[in-house]
Short mmCIF file of N, CA and C in Angstrom, two decimals:
data_model
loop_
_atom_site.label_atom_id
_atom_site.label_comp_id
_atom_site.label_asym_id
_atom_site.label_seq_id
_atom_site.Cartn_x
_atom_site.Cartn_y
_atom_site.Cartn_z
N MET A 1 45.32 139.36 138.36
CA MET A 1 46.17 138.19 138.34
C MET A 1 46.07 137.43 139.66
N ASP A 2 45.88 138.16 140.77
CA ASP A 2 45.76 137.51 142.07
C ASP A 2 44.54 136.60 142.12
N LYS A 3 43.47 137.01 141.43
CA LYS A 3 42.26 136.19 141.39
C LYS A 3 42.54 134.86 140.68
N LEU A 4 43.34 134.94 139.62
CA LEU A 4 43.72 133.74 138.89
C LEU A 4 44.52 132.79 139.78
N TYR A 5 45.43 133.34 140.56
CA TYR A 5 46.22 132.51 141.49
C TYR A 5 45.35 131.92 142.60
N TYR A 6 44.27 132.62 142.95
CA TYR A 6 43.37 132.12 143.98
C TYR A 6 42.67 130.85 143.48
N TYR A 7 42.21 130.88 142.23
CA TYR A 7 41.49 129.73 141.67
C TYR A 7 42.43 128.63 141.17
N PHE A 8 43.62 129.02 140.76
CA PHE A 8 44.61 128.07 140.26
C PHE A 8 45.93 128.28 140.99
N PRO A 9 46.04 127.80 142.23
CA PRO A 9 47.25 128.08 143.02
C PRO A 9 48.53 127.49 142.42
N PHE A 10 48.41 126.46 141.61
CA PHE A 10 49.60 125.88 140.99
C PHE A 10 50.28 126.85 140.03
N LEU A 11 49.50 127.80 139.48
CA LEU A 11 50.09 128.79 138.57
C LEU A 11 51.10 129.68 139.28
N GLU A 12 50.85 129.97 140.54
CA GLU A 12 51.80 130.77 141.31
C GLU A 12 53.10 130.00 141.51
N SER A 13 53.00 128.71 141.74
CA SER A 13 54.20 127.88 141.89
C SER A 13 54.99 127.84 140.58
N ILE A 14 54.28 127.74 139.47
CA ILE A 14 54.94 127.73 138.17
C ILE A 14 55.64 129.06 137.92
N ARG A 15 54.97 130.16 138.23
CA ARG A 15 55.58 131.48 138.08
C ARG A 15 56.84 131.60 138.92
N ASP A 16 56.76 131.14 140.18
CA ASP A 16 57.92 131.20 141.07
C ASP A 16 59.08 130.36 140.53
N PHE A 17 58.75 129.20 139.98
CA PHE A 17 59.78 128.33 139.41
C PHE A 17 60.49 129.01 138.25
N PHE A 18 59.72 129.65 137.37
CA PHE A 18 60.31 130.36 136.23
C PHE A 18 61.14 131.55 136.69
N GLU A 19 60.69 132.25 137.70
CA GLU A 19 61.47 133.37 138.23
C GLU A 19 62.77 132.89 138.84
N LEU A 20 62.72 131.77 139.52
CA LEU A 20 63.91 131.22 140.17
C LEU A 20 64.92 130.72 139.15
N GLY A 21 64.44 130.08 138.08
CA GLY A 21 65.34 129.47 137.10
C GLY A 21 65.88 130.40 136.05
N GLY A 22 65.26 131.53 135.85
CA GLY A 22 65.78 132.48 134.87
C GLY A 22 65.14 132.34 133.49
N ASN A 23 65.62 133.18 132.58
CA ASN A 23 65.03 133.28 131.24
C ASN A 23 65.20 132.02 130.40
N VAL A 24 66.24 131.25 130.67
CA VAL A 24 66.47 130.04 129.87
C VAL A 24 65.31 129.05 130.04
N LEU A 25 64.64 129.09 131.18
CA LEU A 25 63.51 128.19 131.39
C LEU A 25 62.40 128.44 130.38
N TYR A 26 62.25 129.67 129.94
CA TYR A 26 61.23 129.97 128.92
C TYR A 26 61.59 129.29 127.60
N LEU A 27 62.87 129.27 127.27
CA LEU A 27 63.31 128.57 126.05
C LEU A 27 63.10 127.06 126.18
N ILE A 28 63.45 126.52 127.35
CA ILE A 28 63.24 125.09 127.59
C ILE A 28 61.76 124.75 127.49
N ALA A 29 60.91 125.61 128.06
CA ALA A 29 59.47 125.38 127.99
C ALA A 29 58.98 125.43 126.54
N LEU A 30 59.47 126.38 125.77
CA LEU A 30 59.09 126.49 124.36
C LEU A 30 59.52 125.25 123.58
N ILE A 31 60.75 124.82 123.78
CA ILE A 31 61.25 123.62 123.09
C ILE A 31 60.42 122.41 123.51
N SER A 32 60.09 122.32 124.80
CA SER A 32 59.29 121.19 125.30
C SER A 32 57.89 121.19 124.69
N ILE A 33 57.30 122.35 124.57
CA ILE A 33 55.96 122.45 123.97
C ILE A 33 56.01 122.02 122.51
N ILE A 34 57.02 122.48 121.78
CA ILE A 34 57.18 122.07 120.38
C ILE A 34 57.39 120.57 120.30
N MET A 35 58.27 120.04 121.16
CA MET A 35 58.56 118.61 121.16
C MET A 35 57.29 117.80 121.42
N TRP A 36 56.51 118.19 122.42
CA TRP A 36 55.30 117.44 122.75
C TRP A 36 54.22 117.61 121.69
N ALA A 37 54.16 118.75 121.05
CA ALA A 37 53.21 118.91 119.94
C ALA A 37 53.55 117.95 118.80
N LEU A 38 54.85 117.83 118.51
CA LEU A 38 55.29 116.89 117.46
C LEU A 38 55.04 115.44 117.87
N ILE A 39 55.27 115.12 119.13
CA ILE A 39 55.03 113.76 119.62
C ILE A 39 53.54 113.41 119.50
N ILE A 40 52.69 114.31 119.94
CA ILE A 40 51.24 114.07 119.86
C ILE A 40 50.80 113.95 118.40
N GLU A 41 51.36 114.79 117.54
CA GLU A 41 51.04 114.70 116.11
C GLU A 41 51.43 113.34 115.55
N ARG A 42 52.60 112.85 115.92
CA ARG A 42 53.06 111.54 115.43
C ARG A 42 52.17 110.42 115.93
N ILE A 43 51.78 110.47 117.19
CA ILE A 43 50.90 109.43 117.74
C ILE A 43 49.56 109.45 117.03
N MET A 44 49.02 110.64 116.81
CA MET A 44 47.75 110.74 116.10
C MET A 44 47.89 110.25 114.66
N TYR A 45 49.00 110.59 114.01
CA TYR A 45 49.23 110.13 112.64
C TYR A 45 49.27 108.61 112.59
N ILE A 46 50.06 108.00 113.48
CA ILE A 46 50.21 106.55 113.47
C ILE A 46 48.87 105.86 113.73
N ASN A 47 48.08 106.42 114.63
CA ASN A 47 46.81 105.79 114.98
C ASN A 47 45.68 106.07 114.00
N ARG A 48 45.82 107.10 113.19
CA ARG A 48 44.73 107.44 112.27
C ARG A 48 45.16 107.39 110.80
N GLN A 49 45.94 108.37 110.39
CA GLN A 49 46.28 108.53 108.97
C GLN A 49 47.11 107.35 108.45
N HIS A 50 48.03 106.85 109.27
CA HIS A 50 48.87 105.75 108.80
C HIS A 50 48.03 104.53 108.43
N LYS A 51 47.00 104.26 109.21
CA LYS A 51 46.14 103.11 108.90
C LYS A 51 45.52 103.26 107.51
N ASN A 52 45.11 104.48 107.18
CA ASN A 52 44.55 104.73 105.85
C ASN A 52 45.60 104.51 104.77
N ASN A 53 46.82 105.04 104.98
CA ASN A 53 47.90 104.85 104.01
C ASN A 53 48.27 103.38 103.88
N PHE A 54 48.31 102.68 104.99
CA PHE A 54 48.63 101.25 105.00
C PHE A 54 47.59 100.49 104.18
N ASN A 55 46.31 100.73 104.46
CA ASN A 55 45.24 100.03 103.75
C ASN A 55 45.23 100.38 102.26
N LYS A 56 45.54 101.63 101.94
CA LYS A 56 45.60 102.05 100.53
C LYS A 56 46.72 101.31 99.81
N ALA A 57 47.89 101.21 100.44
CA ALA A 57 49.02 100.50 99.83
C ALA A 57 48.69 99.03 99.64
N VAL A 58 48.07 98.42 100.63
CA VAL A 58 47.69 97.00 100.52
C VAL A 58 46.65 96.83 99.41
N SER A 59 45.72 97.76 99.30
CA SER A 59 44.70 97.69 98.25
C SER A 59 45.33 97.81 96.86
N ILE A 60 46.25 98.75 96.70
CA ILE A 60 46.94 98.92 95.41
C ILE A 60 47.70 97.65 95.07
N TRP A 61 48.40 97.10 96.04
CA TRP A 61 49.20 95.89 95.82
C TRP A 61 48.30 94.69 95.50
N SER A 62 47.21 94.55 96.23
CA SER A 62 46.31 93.40 96.03
C SER A 62 45.60 93.46 94.69
N SER A 63 45.41 94.64 94.14
CA SER A 63 44.71 94.76 92.87
C SER A 63 45.59 94.39 91.68
N ARG A 64 46.87 94.18 91.93
CA ARG A 64 47.79 93.81 90.84
C ARG A 64 47.57 92.36 90.42
N ALA A 65 47.81 92.09 89.17
CA ALA A 65 47.73 90.72 88.67
C ALA A 65 49.09 90.04 88.79
N ASP A 66 50.15 90.83 88.73
CA ASP A 66 51.51 90.30 88.73
C ASP A 66 52.22 90.71 90.03
N TYR A 67 52.82 89.73 90.71
CA TYR A 67 53.52 90.01 91.97
C TYR A 67 55.01 89.68 91.91
N SER A 68 55.47 89.11 90.82
CA SER A 68 56.85 88.63 90.81
C SER A 68 57.77 89.30 89.79
N SER A 69 57.24 90.09 88.89
CA SER A 69 58.09 90.73 87.88
C SER A 69 58.95 91.82 88.51
N LEU A 70 59.91 92.29 87.73
CA LEU A 70 60.77 93.37 88.19
C LEU A 70 59.95 94.64 88.46
N TYR A 71 58.98 94.90 87.59
CA TYR A 71 58.11 96.06 87.79
C TYR A 71 57.31 95.93 89.09
N ALA A 72 56.85 94.72 89.39
CA ALA A 72 56.12 94.48 90.64
C ALA A 72 57.01 94.74 91.85
N GLN A 73 58.27 94.34 91.75
CA GLN A 73 59.21 94.58 92.85
C GLN A 73 59.43 96.08 93.06
N PHE A 74 59.54 96.83 91.96
CA PHE A 74 59.69 98.28 92.07
C PHE A 74 58.43 98.92 92.67
N THR A 75 57.28 98.43 92.24
CA THR A 75 56.01 98.95 92.77
C THR A 75 55.91 98.69 94.27
N ARG A 76 56.28 97.48 94.67
CA ARG A 76 56.25 97.14 96.10
C ARG A 76 57.20 98.04 96.88
N ALA A 77 58.41 98.23 96.37
CA ALA A 77 59.39 99.08 97.05
C ALA A 77 58.88 100.52 97.16
N ARG A 78 58.22 100.99 96.12
CA ARG A 78 57.66 102.35 96.14
C ARG A 78 56.55 102.47 97.17
N LEU A 79 55.68 101.47 97.25
CA LEU A 79 54.59 101.49 98.24
C LEU A 79 55.13 101.43 99.67
N VAL A 80 56.11 100.56 99.89
CA VAL A 80 56.73 100.46 101.23
C VAL A 80 57.38 101.79 101.59
N SER A 81 58.07 102.39 100.63
CA SER A 81 58.73 103.67 100.87
C SER A 81 57.72 104.77 101.16
N MET A 82 56.63 104.79 100.42
CA MET A 82 55.60 105.80 100.62
C MET A 82 55.01 105.71 102.03
N VAL A 83 54.70 104.51 102.46
CA VAL A 83 54.14 104.32 103.80
C VAL A 83 55.18 104.65 104.87
N SER A 84 56.43 104.25 104.64
CA SER A 84 57.49 104.49 105.62
C SER A 84 57.81 105.97 105.77
N GLN A 85 57.79 106.71 104.67
CA GLN A 85 58.09 108.15 104.74
C GLN A 85 57.11 108.87 105.64
N GLY A 86 55.87 108.51 105.56
CA GLY A 86 54.87 109.13 106.43
C GLY A 86 55.12 108.82 107.89
N LEU A 87 55.64 107.63 108.15
CA LEU A 87 55.89 107.23 109.54
C LEU A 87 57.02 108.01 110.20
N VAL A 88 58.07 108.30 109.45
CA VAL A 88 59.26 108.92 110.05
C VAL A 88 59.25 110.45 110.02
N LYS A 89 58.22 111.02 109.43
CA LYS A 89 58.14 112.49 109.35
C LYS A 89 58.22 113.09 110.76
N ASN A 90 59.05 114.12 110.92
CA ASN A 90 59.24 114.88 112.16
C ASN A 90 59.93 114.13 113.28
N THR A 91 60.32 112.88 113.08
CA THR A 91 60.98 112.16 114.17
C THR A 91 62.36 112.74 114.46
N GLU A 92 63.07 113.20 113.44
CA GLU A 92 64.38 113.82 113.68
C GLU A 92 64.23 115.15 114.40
N LEU A 93 63.16 115.86 114.11
CA LEU A 93 62.90 117.12 114.81
C LEU A 93 62.60 116.87 116.29
N ILE A 94 61.89 115.80 116.58
CA ILE A 94 61.65 115.41 117.97
C ILE A 94 62.97 115.10 118.65
N ASN A 95 63.84 114.34 117.99
CA ASN A 95 65.15 114.01 118.56
C ASN A 95 65.99 115.26 118.79
N THR A 96 65.90 116.22 117.88
CA THR A 96 66.63 117.48 118.05
C THR A 96 66.14 118.22 119.29
N CYS A 97 64.84 118.26 119.48
CA CYS A 97 64.29 118.91 120.69
C CYS A 97 64.76 118.20 121.95
N VAL A 98 64.81 116.86 121.91
CA VAL A 98 65.29 116.09 123.06
C VAL A 98 66.72 116.47 123.39
N VAL A 99 67.55 116.63 122.38
CA VAL A 99 68.96 116.99 122.60
C VAL A 99 69.09 118.44 123.07
N LEU A 100 68.26 119.33 122.54
CA LEU A 100 68.35 120.75 122.89
C LEU A 100 67.97 121.04 124.34
N CYS A 101 67.03 120.29 124.88
CA CYS A 101 66.55 120.59 126.25
C CYS A 101 67.67 120.57 127.29
N PRO A 102 68.46 119.50 127.41
CA PRO A 102 69.52 119.54 128.43
C PRO A 102 70.63 120.53 128.09
N LEU A 103 70.87 120.75 126.79
CA LEU A 103 71.88 121.74 126.42
C LEU A 103 71.45 123.15 126.83
N MET A 104 70.18 123.45 126.64
CA MET A 104 69.67 124.75 127.09
C MET A 104 69.73 124.85 128.61
N GLY A 105 69.45 123.73 129.29
CA GLY A 105 69.57 123.72 130.75
C GLY A 105 70.99 124.00 131.20
N LEU A 106 71.95 123.39 130.53
CA LEU A 106 73.36 123.65 130.87
C LEU A 106 73.74 125.10 130.59
N LEU A 107 73.21 125.64 129.51
CA LEU A 107 73.46 127.06 129.21
C LEU A 107 72.94 127.93 130.35
N GLY A 108 71.75 127.62 130.83
CA GLY A 108 71.19 128.37 131.95
C GLY A 108 72.02 128.24 133.21
N THR A 109 72.53 127.03 133.45
CA THR A 109 73.36 126.81 134.64
C THR A 109 74.67 127.57 134.53
N VAL A 110 75.30 127.50 133.38
CA VAL A 110 76.58 128.20 133.20
C VAL A 110 76.38 129.71 133.33
N SER A 111 75.34 130.24 132.70
CA SER A 111 75.11 131.69 132.82
C SER A 111 74.75 132.06 134.25
N GLY A 112 74.04 131.19 134.96
CA GLY A 112 73.73 131.44 136.36
C GLY A 112 74.97 131.42 137.24
N MET A 113 75.88 130.49 136.96
CA MET A 113 77.13 130.42 137.72
C MET A 113 78.00 131.65 137.45
N ILE A 114 78.03 132.10 136.22
CA ILE A 114 78.77 133.32 135.89
C ILE A 114 78.21 134.49 136.69
N GLU A 115 76.89 134.55 136.74
CA GLU A 115 76.23 135.61 137.51
C GLU A 115 76.61 135.53 139.00
N VAL A 116 76.63 134.32 139.56
CA VAL A 116 77.01 134.13 140.97
C VAL A 116 78.43 134.62 141.21
N PHE A 117 79.34 134.23 140.34
CA PHE A 117 80.74 134.62 140.53
C PHE A 117 80.95 136.12 140.30
N GLN A 118 80.18 136.71 139.39
CA GLN A 118 80.27 138.16 139.20
C GLN A 118 79.82 138.90 140.46
N VAL A 119 78.73 138.47 141.05
CA VAL A 119 78.24 139.10 142.27
C VAL A 119 79.26 138.95 143.39
N MET A 120 79.85 137.76 143.49
CA MET A 120 80.87 137.53 144.52
C MET A 120 82.09 138.41 144.28
N ALA A 121 82.48 138.56 143.03
CA ALA A 121 83.66 139.37 142.71
C ALA A 121 83.42 140.84 143.02
N PHE A 122 82.23 141.33 142.69
CA PHE A 122 81.94 142.75 142.94
C PHE A 122 81.73 143.04 144.41
N SER A 123 81.09 142.11 145.11
CA SER A 123 80.82 142.36 146.53
C SER A 123 82.01 142.00 147.40
N GLY A 124 82.92 141.19 146.87
CA GLY A 124 84.08 140.77 147.63
C GLY A 124 83.73 139.79 148.73
N SER A 125 82.54 139.24 148.64
CA SER A 125 82.07 138.32 149.68
C SER A 125 82.31 136.88 149.26
N GLY A 126 82.79 136.11 150.20
CA GLY A 126 82.95 134.67 149.98
C GLY A 126 81.96 133.92 150.84
N ASN A 127 80.83 134.56 151.14
CA ASN A 127 79.81 133.98 152.01
C ASN A 127 79.29 132.68 151.39
N ALA A 128 79.49 131.58 152.10
CA ALA A 128 79.10 130.26 151.60
C ALA A 128 77.60 130.14 151.43
N ARG A 129 76.84 130.77 152.30
CA ARG A 129 75.38 130.68 152.23
C ARG A 129 74.85 131.35 150.96
N SER A 130 75.33 132.54 150.66
CA SER A 130 74.86 133.23 149.45
C SER A 130 75.36 132.52 148.20
N MET A 131 76.55 131.94 148.28
CA MET A 131 77.08 131.19 147.15
C MET A 131 76.24 129.93 146.91
N ALA A 132 75.86 129.24 147.97
CA ALA A 132 75.03 128.04 147.84
C ALA A 132 73.66 128.39 147.26
N ALA A 133 73.09 129.51 147.69
CA ALA A 133 71.79 129.93 147.15
C ALA A 133 71.90 130.24 145.66
N GLY A 134 72.99 130.87 145.26
CA GLY A 134 73.19 131.17 143.84
C GLY A 134 73.40 129.92 143.01
N ILE A 135 74.15 128.96 143.56
CA ILE A 135 74.37 127.70 142.85
C ILE A 135 73.06 126.93 142.73
N PHE A 136 72.27 126.92 143.80
CA PHE A 136 70.96 126.27 143.77
C PHE A 136 70.11 126.85 142.64
N LYS A 137 70.07 128.17 142.58
CA LYS A 137 69.29 128.85 141.54
C LYS A 137 69.83 128.52 140.15
N ALA A 138 71.14 128.40 140.04
CA ALA A 138 71.76 128.15 138.73
C ALA A 138 71.51 126.73 138.23
N THR A 139 71.25 125.78 139.13
CA THR A 139 71.05 124.39 138.69
C THR A 139 69.62 124.09 138.28
N ILE A 140 68.70 124.99 138.55
CA ILE A 140 67.29 124.78 138.17
C ILE A 140 67.13 124.55 136.66
N PRO A 141 67.78 125.34 135.80
CA PRO A 141 67.61 125.10 134.35
C PRO A 141 68.10 123.72 133.91
N THR A 142 69.19 123.23 134.51
CA THR A 142 69.68 121.90 134.13
C THR A 142 68.65 120.84 134.50
N MET A 143 68.09 120.96 135.69
CA MET A 143 67.07 120.00 136.11
C MET A 143 65.88 120.04 135.16
N ALA A 144 65.42 121.23 134.82
CA ALA A 144 64.27 121.37 133.93
C ALA A 144 64.58 120.78 132.55
N GLY A 145 65.77 121.05 132.04
CA GLY A 145 66.16 120.51 130.74
C GLY A 145 66.25 118.99 130.75
N MET A 146 66.76 118.44 131.85
CA MET A 146 66.88 116.98 131.95
C MET A 146 65.50 116.32 132.04
N VAL A 147 64.61 116.89 132.81
CA VAL A 147 63.25 116.33 132.93
C VAL A 147 62.56 116.35 131.58
N ALA A 148 62.67 117.46 130.87
CA ALA A 148 62.05 117.56 129.54
C ALA A 148 62.67 116.55 128.58
N ALA A 149 63.98 116.40 128.64
CA ALA A 149 64.66 115.46 127.74
C ALA A 149 64.30 114.01 128.06
N LEU A 150 64.20 113.68 129.35
CA LEU A 150 63.87 112.30 129.72
C LEU A 150 62.49 111.90 129.22
N SER A 151 61.52 112.79 129.36
CA SER A 151 60.19 112.47 128.86
C SER A 151 60.21 112.36 127.33
N GLY A 152 60.99 113.21 126.69
CA GLY A 152 61.11 113.15 125.23
C GLY A 152 61.80 111.88 124.76
N ILE A 153 62.82 111.44 125.50
CA ILE A 153 63.52 110.20 125.14
C ILE A 153 62.58 109.02 125.23
N ALA A 154 61.79 108.98 126.30
CA ALA A 154 60.84 107.87 126.47
C ALA A 154 59.85 107.82 125.30
N MET A 155 59.31 108.96 124.92
CA MET A 155 58.34 108.98 123.83
C MET A 155 59.00 108.76 122.48
N SER A 156 60.21 109.25 122.31
CA SER A 156 60.94 109.02 121.06
C SER A 156 61.22 107.53 120.87
N THR A 157 61.59 106.86 121.94
CA THR A 157 61.83 105.42 121.88
C THR A 157 60.54 104.68 121.55
N TYR A 158 59.45 105.09 122.16
CA TYR A 158 58.15 104.49 121.87
C TYR A 158 57.79 104.66 120.39
N LEU A 159 58.00 105.88 119.88
CA LEU A 159 57.68 106.14 118.47
C LEU A 159 58.58 105.34 117.53
N LYS A 160 59.87 105.23 117.86
CA LYS A 160 60.78 104.43 117.03
C LYS A 160 60.32 102.98 116.97
N ARG A 161 59.89 102.45 118.11
CA ARG A 161 59.42 101.07 118.15
C ARG A 161 58.15 100.91 117.30
N LYS A 162 57.23 101.87 117.41
CA LYS A 162 56.01 101.81 116.62
C LYS A 162 56.32 101.88 115.12
N VAL A 163 57.22 102.78 114.74
CA VAL A 163 57.60 102.93 113.33
C VAL A 163 58.23 101.63 112.83
N SER A 164 59.12 101.06 113.60
CA SER A 164 59.78 99.81 113.21
C SER A 164 58.75 98.69 113.02
N ASN A 165 57.82 98.58 113.96
CA ASN A 165 56.78 97.55 113.85
C ASN A 165 55.90 97.76 112.62
N GLN A 166 55.53 99.01 112.36
CA GLN A 166 54.68 99.30 111.21
C GLN A 166 55.40 99.06 109.88
N ARG A 167 56.70 99.37 109.85
CA ARG A 167 57.48 99.08 108.64
C ARG A 167 57.53 97.57 108.39
N HIS A 168 57.71 96.82 109.45
CA HIS A 168 57.73 95.36 109.32
C HIS A 168 56.38 94.85 108.82
N LEU A 169 55.30 95.39 109.36
CA LEU A 169 53.96 94.96 108.95
C LEU A 169 53.68 95.26 107.49
N ILE A 170 54.11 96.42 107.00
CA ILE A 170 53.84 96.75 105.59
C ILE A 170 54.66 95.86 104.67
N ARG A 171 55.88 95.54 105.08
CA ARG A 171 56.69 94.62 104.26
C ARG A 171 56.06 93.24 104.20
N GLU A 172 55.51 92.80 105.32
CA GLU A 172 54.84 91.49 105.35
C GLU A 172 53.54 91.50 104.56
N ALA A 173 52.81 92.61 104.63
CA ALA A 173 51.51 92.69 103.95
C ALA A 173 51.67 92.71 102.43
N LEU A 174 52.77 93.27 101.95
CA LEU A 174 52.99 93.35 100.50
C LEU A 174 53.94 92.23 100.08
N VAL A 175 53.44 91.02 100.13
CA VAL A 175 54.27 89.87 99.77
C VAL A 175 54.50 89.83 98.27
N LEU A 176 55.68 89.34 97.87
CA LEU A 176 56.03 89.31 96.45
C LEU A 176 55.34 88.18 95.69
N HIS A 177 55.06 87.10 96.34
CA HIS A 177 54.45 85.95 95.64
C HIS A 177 53.13 85.61 96.31
N HIS A 178 52.06 85.62 95.54
CA HIS A 178 50.74 85.25 96.06
C HIS A 178 50.44 83.82 95.74
#
């Protein structure tokens, strides 16, 4: 393992950070990895698969002879819905991960503070220096959760904007009257 740290010194810093922050950091990291995997999947979907679905819906709509009947309106609504459903898949799961990150951070901070106060109660020490060190250690999970959530919020907002724009484009592309 020391050889690995020699070639990749940043790994030692990451290990130290996880040791300092406690076990909750592993949960925050797992949630962050899941969140980013979903974000990357959504970006890839919008840039690749959605274009195919969009073009397929436009092709189906354009091949129709009738654009104004009640059946045509239902067909248009179904096509818009089909394309829209693909766009919003997993977005709520991304939002859930965004919300979970700071909550897990707070859980880590609260459990860390409980640990600090337990040590103080058992040792009978009111040493400000050791208390400050314990509080510092306890706030690491909150910071990690907030950083993960902030990056997730930024990407979630980006995805919402892309979805909204694409929904608008499909509604415009499938006009009722030709």
